mmCIF file of C-alpha atoms and ligand atoms in Angstrom:
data_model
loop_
_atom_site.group_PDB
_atom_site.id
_atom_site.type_symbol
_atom_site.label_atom_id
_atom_site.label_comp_id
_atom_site.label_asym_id
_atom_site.label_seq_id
_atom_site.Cartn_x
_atom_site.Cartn_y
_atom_site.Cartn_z
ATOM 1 C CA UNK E 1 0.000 0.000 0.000
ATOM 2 C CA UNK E 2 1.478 3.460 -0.835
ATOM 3 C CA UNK E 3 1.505 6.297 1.802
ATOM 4 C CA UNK E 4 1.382 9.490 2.006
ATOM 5 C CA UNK E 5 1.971 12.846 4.307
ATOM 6 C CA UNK E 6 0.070 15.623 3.817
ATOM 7 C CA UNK E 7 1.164 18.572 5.763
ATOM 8 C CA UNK E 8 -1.521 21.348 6.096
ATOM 9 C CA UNK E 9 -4.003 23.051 8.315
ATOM 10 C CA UNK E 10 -7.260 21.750 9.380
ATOM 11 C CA UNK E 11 -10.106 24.017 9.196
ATOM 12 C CA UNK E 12 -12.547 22.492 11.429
ATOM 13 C CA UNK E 13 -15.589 23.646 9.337
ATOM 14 C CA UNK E 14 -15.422 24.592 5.494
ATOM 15 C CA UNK E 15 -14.219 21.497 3.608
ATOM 16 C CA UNK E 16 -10.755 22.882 3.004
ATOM 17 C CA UNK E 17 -6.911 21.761 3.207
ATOM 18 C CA UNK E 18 -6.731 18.161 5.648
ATOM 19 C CA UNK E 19 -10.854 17.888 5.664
ATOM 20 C CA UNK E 20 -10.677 17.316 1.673
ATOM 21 C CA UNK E 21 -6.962 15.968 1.429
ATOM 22 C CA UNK E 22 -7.653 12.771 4.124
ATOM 23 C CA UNK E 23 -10.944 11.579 2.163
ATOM 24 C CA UNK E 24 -9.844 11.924 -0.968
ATOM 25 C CA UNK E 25 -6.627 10.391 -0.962
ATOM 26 C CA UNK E 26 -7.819 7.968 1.021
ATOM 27 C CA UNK E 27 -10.512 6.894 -1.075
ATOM 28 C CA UNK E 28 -7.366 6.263 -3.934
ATOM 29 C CA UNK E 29 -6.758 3.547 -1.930
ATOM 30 C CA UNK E 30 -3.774 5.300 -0.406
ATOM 31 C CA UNK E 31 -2.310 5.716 3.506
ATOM 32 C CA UNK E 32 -2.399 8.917 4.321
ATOM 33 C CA UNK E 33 -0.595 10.536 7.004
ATOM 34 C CA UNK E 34 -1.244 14.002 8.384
ATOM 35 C CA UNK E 35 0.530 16.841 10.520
ATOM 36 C CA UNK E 36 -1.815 19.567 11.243
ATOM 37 C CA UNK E 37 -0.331 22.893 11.036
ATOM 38 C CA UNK E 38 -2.399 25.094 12.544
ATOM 39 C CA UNK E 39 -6.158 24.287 13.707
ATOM 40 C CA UNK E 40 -9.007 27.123 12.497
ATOM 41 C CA UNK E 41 -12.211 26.986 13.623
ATOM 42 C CA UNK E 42 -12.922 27.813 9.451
ATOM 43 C CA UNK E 43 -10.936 28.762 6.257
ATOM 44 C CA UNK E 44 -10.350 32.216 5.581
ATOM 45 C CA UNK E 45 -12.331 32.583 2.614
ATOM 46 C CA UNK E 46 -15.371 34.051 3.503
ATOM 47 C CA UNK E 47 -15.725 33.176 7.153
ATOM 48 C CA UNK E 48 -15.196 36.137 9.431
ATOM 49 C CA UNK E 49 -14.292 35.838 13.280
ATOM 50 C CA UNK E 50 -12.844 32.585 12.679
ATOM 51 C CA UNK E 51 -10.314 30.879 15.307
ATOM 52 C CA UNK E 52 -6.495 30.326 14.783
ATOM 53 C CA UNK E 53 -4.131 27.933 16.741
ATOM 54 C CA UNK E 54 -0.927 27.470 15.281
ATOM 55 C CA UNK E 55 0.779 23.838 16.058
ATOM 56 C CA UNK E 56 4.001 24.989 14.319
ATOM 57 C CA UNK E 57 6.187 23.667 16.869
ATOM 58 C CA UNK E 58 4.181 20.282 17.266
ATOM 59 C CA UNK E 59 5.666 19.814 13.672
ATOM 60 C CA UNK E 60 9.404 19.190 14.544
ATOM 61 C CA UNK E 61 8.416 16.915 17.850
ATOM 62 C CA UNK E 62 6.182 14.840 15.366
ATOM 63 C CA UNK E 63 8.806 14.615 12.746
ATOM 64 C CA UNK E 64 11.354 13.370 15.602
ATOM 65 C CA UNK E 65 9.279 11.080 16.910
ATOM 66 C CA UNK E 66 8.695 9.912 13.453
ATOM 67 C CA UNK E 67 12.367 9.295 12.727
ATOM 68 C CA UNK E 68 12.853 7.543 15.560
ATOM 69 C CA UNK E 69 10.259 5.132 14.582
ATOM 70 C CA UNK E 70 11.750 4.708 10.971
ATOM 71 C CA UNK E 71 8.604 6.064 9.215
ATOM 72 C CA UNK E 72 9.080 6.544 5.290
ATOM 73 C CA UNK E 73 6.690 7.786 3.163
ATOM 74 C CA UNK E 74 5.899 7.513 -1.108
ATOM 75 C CA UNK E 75 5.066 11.065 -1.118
ATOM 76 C CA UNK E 76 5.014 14.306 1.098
ATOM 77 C CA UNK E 77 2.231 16.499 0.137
ATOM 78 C CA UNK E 78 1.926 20.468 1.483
ATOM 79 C CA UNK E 79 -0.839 22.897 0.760
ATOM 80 C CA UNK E 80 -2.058 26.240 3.125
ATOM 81 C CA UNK E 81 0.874 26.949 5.687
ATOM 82 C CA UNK E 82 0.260 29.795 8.307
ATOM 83 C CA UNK E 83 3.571 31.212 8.183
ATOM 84 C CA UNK E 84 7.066 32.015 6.765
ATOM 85 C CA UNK E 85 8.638 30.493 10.178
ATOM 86 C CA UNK E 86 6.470 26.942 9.429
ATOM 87 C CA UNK E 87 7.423 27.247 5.856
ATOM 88 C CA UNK E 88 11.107 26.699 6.922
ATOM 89 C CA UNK E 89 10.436 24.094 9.291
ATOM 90 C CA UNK E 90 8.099 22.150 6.389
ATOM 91 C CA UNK E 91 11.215 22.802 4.476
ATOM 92 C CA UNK E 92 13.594 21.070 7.159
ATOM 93 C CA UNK E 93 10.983 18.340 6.966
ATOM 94 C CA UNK E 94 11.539 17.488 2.985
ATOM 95 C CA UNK E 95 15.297 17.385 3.881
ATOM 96 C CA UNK E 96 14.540 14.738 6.639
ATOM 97 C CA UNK E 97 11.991 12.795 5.065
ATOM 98 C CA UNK E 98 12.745 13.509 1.214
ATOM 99 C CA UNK E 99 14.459 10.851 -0.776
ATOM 100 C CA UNK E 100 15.612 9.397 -4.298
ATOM 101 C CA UNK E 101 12.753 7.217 -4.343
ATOM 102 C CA UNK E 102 9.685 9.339 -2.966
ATOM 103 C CA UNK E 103 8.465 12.722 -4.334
ATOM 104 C CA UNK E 104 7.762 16.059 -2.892
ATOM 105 C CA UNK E 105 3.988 18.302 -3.890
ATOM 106 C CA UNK E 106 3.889 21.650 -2.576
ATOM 107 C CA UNK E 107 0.828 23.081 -3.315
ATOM 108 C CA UNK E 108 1.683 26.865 -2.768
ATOM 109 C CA UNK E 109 -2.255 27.874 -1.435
ATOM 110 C CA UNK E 110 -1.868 31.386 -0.787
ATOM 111 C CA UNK E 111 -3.626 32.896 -3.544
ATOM 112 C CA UNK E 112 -6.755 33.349 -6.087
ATOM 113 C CA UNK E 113 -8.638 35.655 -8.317
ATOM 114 C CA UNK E 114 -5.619 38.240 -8.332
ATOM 115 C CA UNK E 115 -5.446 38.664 -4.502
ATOM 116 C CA UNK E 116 -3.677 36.981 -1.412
ATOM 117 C CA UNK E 117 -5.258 35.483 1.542
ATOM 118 C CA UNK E 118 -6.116 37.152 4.408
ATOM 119 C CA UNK E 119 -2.960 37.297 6.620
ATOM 120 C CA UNK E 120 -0.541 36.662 3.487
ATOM 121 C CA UNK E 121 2.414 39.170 2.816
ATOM 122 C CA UNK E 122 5.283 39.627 0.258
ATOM 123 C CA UNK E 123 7.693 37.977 2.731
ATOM 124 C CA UNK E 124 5.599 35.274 2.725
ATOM 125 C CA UNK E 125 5.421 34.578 -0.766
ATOM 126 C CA UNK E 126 9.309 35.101 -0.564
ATOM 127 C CA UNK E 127 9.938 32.094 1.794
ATOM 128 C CA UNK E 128 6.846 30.213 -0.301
ATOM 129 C CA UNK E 129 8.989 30.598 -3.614
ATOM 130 C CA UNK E 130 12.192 28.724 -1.679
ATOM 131 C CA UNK E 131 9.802 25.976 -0.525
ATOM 132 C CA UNK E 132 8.560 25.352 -4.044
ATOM 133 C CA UNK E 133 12.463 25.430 -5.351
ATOM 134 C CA UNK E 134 13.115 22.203 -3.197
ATOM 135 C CA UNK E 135 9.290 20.221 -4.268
ATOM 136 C CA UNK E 136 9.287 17.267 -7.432
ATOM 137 C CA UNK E 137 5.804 18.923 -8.157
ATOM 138 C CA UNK E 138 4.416 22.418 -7.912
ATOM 139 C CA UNK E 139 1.096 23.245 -8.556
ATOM 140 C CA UNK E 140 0.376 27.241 -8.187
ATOM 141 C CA UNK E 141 -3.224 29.130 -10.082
ATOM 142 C CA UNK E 142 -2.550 31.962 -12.227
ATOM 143 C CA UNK E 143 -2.766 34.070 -9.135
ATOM 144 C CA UNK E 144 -0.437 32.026 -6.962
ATOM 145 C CA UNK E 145 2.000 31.925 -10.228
ATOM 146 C CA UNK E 146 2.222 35.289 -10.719
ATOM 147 C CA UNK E 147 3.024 36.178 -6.911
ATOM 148 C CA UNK E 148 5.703 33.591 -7.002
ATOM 149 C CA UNK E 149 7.335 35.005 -10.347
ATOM 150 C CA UNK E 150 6.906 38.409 -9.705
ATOM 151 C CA UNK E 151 4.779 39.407 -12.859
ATOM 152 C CA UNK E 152 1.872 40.474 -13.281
ATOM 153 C CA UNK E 153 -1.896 38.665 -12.965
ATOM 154 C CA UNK E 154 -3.760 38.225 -15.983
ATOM 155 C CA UNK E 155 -6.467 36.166 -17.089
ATOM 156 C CA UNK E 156 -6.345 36.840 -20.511
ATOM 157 C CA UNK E 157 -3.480 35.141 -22.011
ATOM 158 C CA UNK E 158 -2.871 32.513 -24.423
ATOM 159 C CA UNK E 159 -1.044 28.631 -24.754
ATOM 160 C CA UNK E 160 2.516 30.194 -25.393
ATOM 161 C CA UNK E 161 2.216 32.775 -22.401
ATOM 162 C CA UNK E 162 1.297 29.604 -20.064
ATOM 163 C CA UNK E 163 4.095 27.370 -21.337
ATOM 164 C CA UNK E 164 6.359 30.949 -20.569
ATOM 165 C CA UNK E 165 4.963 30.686 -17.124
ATOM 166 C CA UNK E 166 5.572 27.162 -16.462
ATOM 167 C CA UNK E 167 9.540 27.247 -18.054
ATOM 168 C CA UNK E 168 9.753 30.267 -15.597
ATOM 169 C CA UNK E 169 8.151 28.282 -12.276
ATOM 170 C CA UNK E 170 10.401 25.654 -13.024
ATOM 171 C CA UNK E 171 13.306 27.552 -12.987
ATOM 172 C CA UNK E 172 12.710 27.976 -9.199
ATOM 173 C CA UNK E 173 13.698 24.580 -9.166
ATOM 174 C CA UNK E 174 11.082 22.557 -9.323
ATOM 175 C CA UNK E 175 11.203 20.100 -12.485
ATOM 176 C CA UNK E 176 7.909 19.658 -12.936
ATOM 177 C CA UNK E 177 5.178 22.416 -12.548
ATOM 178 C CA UNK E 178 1.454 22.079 -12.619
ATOM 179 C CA UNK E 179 -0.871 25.328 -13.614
ATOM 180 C CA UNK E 180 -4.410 25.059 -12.406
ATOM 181 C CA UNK E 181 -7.639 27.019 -13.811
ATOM 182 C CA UNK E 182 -6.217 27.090 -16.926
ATOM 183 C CA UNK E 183 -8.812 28.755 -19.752
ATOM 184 C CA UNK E 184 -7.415 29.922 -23.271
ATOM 185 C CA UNK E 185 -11.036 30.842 -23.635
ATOM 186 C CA UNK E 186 -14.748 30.661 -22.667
ATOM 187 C CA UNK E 187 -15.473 27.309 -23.219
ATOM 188 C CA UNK E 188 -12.586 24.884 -21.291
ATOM 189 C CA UNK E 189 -10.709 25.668 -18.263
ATOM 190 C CA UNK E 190 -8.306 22.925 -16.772
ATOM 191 C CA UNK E 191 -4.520 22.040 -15.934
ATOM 192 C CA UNK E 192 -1.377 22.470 -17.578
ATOM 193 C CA UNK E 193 1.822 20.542 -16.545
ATOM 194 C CA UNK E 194 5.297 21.029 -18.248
ATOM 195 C CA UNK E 195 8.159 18.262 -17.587
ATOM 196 C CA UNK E 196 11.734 20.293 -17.608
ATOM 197 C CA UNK E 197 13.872 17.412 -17.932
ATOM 198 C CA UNK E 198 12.193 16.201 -21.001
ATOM 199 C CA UNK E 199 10.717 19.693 -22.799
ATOM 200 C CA UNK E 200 6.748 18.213 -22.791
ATOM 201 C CA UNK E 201 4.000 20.080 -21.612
ATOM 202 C CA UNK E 202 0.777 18.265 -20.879
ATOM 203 C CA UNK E 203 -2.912 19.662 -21.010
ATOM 204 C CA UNK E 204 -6.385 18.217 -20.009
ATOM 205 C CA UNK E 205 -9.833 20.436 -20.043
ATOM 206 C CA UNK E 206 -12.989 19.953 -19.435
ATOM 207 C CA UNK E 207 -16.511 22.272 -20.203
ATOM 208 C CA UNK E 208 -15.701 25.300 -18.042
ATOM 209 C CA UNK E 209 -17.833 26.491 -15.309
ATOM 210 C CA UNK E 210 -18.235 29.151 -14.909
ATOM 211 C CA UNK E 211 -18.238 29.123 -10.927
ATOM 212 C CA UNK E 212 -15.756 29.388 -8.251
ATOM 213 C CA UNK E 213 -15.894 27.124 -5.399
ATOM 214 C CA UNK E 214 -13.814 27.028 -2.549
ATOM 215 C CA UNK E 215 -11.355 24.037 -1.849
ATOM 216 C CA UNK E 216 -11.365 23.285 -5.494
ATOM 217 C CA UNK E 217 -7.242 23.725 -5.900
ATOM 218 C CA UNK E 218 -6.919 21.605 -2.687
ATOM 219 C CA UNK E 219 -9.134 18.880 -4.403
ATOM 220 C CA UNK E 220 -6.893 18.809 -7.216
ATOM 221 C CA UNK E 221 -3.650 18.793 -5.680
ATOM 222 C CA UNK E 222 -5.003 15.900 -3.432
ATOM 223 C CA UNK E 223 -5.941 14.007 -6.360
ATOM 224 C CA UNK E 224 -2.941 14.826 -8.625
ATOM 225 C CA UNK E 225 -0.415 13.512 -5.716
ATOM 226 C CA UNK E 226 -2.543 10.400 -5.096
ATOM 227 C CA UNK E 227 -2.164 9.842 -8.750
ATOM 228 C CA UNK E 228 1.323 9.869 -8.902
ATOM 229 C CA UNK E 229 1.844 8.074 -5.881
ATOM 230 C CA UNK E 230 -0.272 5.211 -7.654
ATOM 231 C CA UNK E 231 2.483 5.384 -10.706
ATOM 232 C CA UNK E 232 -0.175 7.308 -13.581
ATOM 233 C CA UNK E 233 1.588 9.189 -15.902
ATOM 234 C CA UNK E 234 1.884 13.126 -15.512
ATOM 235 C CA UNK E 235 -0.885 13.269 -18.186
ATOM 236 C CA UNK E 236 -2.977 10.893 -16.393
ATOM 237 C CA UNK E 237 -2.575 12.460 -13.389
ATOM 238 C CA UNK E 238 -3.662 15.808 -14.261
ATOM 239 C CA UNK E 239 -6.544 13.990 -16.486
ATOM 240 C CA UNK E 240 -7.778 12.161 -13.668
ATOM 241 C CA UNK E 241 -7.293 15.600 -11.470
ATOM 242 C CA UNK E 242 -9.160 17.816 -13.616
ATOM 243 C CA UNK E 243 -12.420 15.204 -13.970
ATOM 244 C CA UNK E 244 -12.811 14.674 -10.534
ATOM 245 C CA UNK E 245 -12.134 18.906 -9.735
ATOM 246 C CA UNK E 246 -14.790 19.616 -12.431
ATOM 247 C CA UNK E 247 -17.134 16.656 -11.026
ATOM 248 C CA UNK E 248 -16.932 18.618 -7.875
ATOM 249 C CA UNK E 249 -17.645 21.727 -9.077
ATOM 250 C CA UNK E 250 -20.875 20.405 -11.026
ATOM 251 C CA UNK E 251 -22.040 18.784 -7.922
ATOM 252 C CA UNK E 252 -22.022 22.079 -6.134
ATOM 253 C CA UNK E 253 -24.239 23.652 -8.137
ATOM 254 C CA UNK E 254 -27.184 22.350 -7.382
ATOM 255 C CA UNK E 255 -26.379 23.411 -3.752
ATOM 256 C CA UNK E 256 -24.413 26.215 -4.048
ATOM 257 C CA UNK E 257 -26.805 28.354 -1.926
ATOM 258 C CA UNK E 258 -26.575 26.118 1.071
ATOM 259 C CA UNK E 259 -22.783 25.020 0.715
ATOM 260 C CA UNK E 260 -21.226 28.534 -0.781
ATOM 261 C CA UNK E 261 -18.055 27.660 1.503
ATOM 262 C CA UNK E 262 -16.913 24.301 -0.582
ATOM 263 C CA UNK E 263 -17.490 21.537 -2.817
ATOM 264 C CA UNK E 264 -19.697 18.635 -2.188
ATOM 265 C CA UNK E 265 -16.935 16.271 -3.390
ATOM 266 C CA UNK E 266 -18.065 13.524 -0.990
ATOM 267 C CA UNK E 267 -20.605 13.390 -3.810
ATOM 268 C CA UNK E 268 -17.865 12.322 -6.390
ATOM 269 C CA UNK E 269 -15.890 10.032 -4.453
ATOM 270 C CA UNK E 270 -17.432 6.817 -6.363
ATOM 271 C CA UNK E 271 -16.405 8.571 -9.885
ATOM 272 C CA UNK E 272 -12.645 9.386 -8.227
ATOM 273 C CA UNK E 273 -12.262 5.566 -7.482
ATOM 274 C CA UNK E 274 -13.425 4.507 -11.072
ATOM 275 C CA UNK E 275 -11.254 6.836 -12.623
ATOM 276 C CA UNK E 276 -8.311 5.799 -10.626
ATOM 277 C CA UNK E 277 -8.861 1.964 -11.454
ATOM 278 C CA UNK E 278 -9.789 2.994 -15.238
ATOM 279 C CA UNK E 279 -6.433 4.890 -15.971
HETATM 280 O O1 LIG A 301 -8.113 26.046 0.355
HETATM 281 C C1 LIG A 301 -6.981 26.675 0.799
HETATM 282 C C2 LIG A 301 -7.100 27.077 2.228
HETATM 283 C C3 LIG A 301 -6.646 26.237 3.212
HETATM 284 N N1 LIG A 301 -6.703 26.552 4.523
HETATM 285 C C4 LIG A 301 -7.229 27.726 4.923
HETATM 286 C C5 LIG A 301 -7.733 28.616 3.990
HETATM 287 C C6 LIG A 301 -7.655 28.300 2.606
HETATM 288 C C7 LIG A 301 -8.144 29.243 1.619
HETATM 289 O O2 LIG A 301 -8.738 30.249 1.882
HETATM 290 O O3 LIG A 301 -8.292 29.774 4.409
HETATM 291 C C8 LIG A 301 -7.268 28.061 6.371
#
């Protein structure tokens, strides 16, 4: 059985970060380990009033005790961290538990429509590009792209202006980027993936909707590193990312009233499982 550590927050209420990540990978069939980095009583995204408890330095005691148990793991997964001083401790992490033979995702979730998240700052994104410099797998939005490259956010751009971005992200050091949201027009939005050590960019769409739901890029990230951990191809693994994301989003509109805060991708598990044993 493969395992993996995901290293996030948990938002007690929202279906964000470790509340979508456990489930989902889980349902791949896959182990999945967890450090909590902080515990809110909601995400950030729309919630006001909300609780924060940082467990930043419950993270190096875990990772100890961890060592001294011998614990090794196929992939080490991060999304939201609450700040620059975990970032570097997540970072001493993938030098303890990072090897030849298992891969690193950092999912840099700081970012969306053009803005940061509340409590983000340039220094932030600073110590967030480093991070993504030592990961096998990046996968930034536009937004999140353009904060860690230092250019500006667009949404109107076009196939060689994405392939630009994704030669640039992976110049930070990361071989193999992943762009989410990706829409050269009205009608598809999806991922884009470019592998450095080979030249090849990969694409997959699906009918865009047009509707943005929260936890969507920590679906996809969930899904993409179960993927890989399961040995699909890069263009599987964005293929099988981007169906299940859109799934989720199509579920959600039916109920999009009730559950504006996230996805009801407990909905799509059953479809995530069959596309993971079709592929
Ligand atoms: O989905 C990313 C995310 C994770 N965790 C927290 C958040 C967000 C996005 O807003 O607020 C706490």
């Amino acid at each position: 059985m493969k395992k993996v550590v995901t290293i996030q927050d948990i938002s007690c209420f929202g279906k964000c970060s470790l509340t979508v990540a456990l489930p989902v990978i889980s349902a791949m069939g896959i182990e999945t380990a967890v450090i909590p980095t902080a515990v809110l009583s909601t995400h950030t995204g729309g919630f006001t009033g909300f609780t924060f408890r940082d467990l930043t330095s419950d993270i190096p005691a875990i990772a100890s005790h961890w060592k001294s148990l011998g614990l090794k793991f196929n992939a080490i997964y991060t999304g939201y961290l609450g700040s620059k001083e975990q970032i570097r401790i997540v970072s001493d992490f993938f030098d303890d538990f990072g090897t030849e033979d298992n891969f690193i995702v950092c999912d840099p979730a700081m970012a969306d429509g053009g803005k940061l998240y509340t409590g983000f700052t340039g220094d932030f994104v600073d110590e967030m590009k480093k991070l993504c410099g030592k990961a096998d797998y990046i996968i930034p939005n536009m937004t999140e792209a353009a904060f860690l490259l230092g250019i500006p956010y667009t949404e109107n751009y076009d196939r060689a202006y994405a392939e630009d971005v994704l030669r640039k992200l992976a110049e930070l050091g990361c071989p193999t980027p992943v762009l989410t949201g990706v829409h050269f027009d009205n009608e598809k939005q999806g991922a884009a993936a470019y592998d450095s050590r080979t030249g090849e960019f990969f694409y997959s769409f699906r009918d865009n909707i047009d509707k943005t739901v929260h936890g969507t890029g920590d679906i996809f990230s969930s899904v993409f590193t179960g993927a890989i951990a399961l040995g699909k191809s890069l263009q599987e693994a964005i293929d099988i990312s981007v169906n299940y994301t859109a799934d989720c989003i199509e579920a959600t509109l039916d109920c999009f009233d009730e559950q504006w805060y996230g996805s009801c991708f407990e909905l799509c598990l059953g479809k995530l499982i069959s596309y993971v044993n079709r592929e």
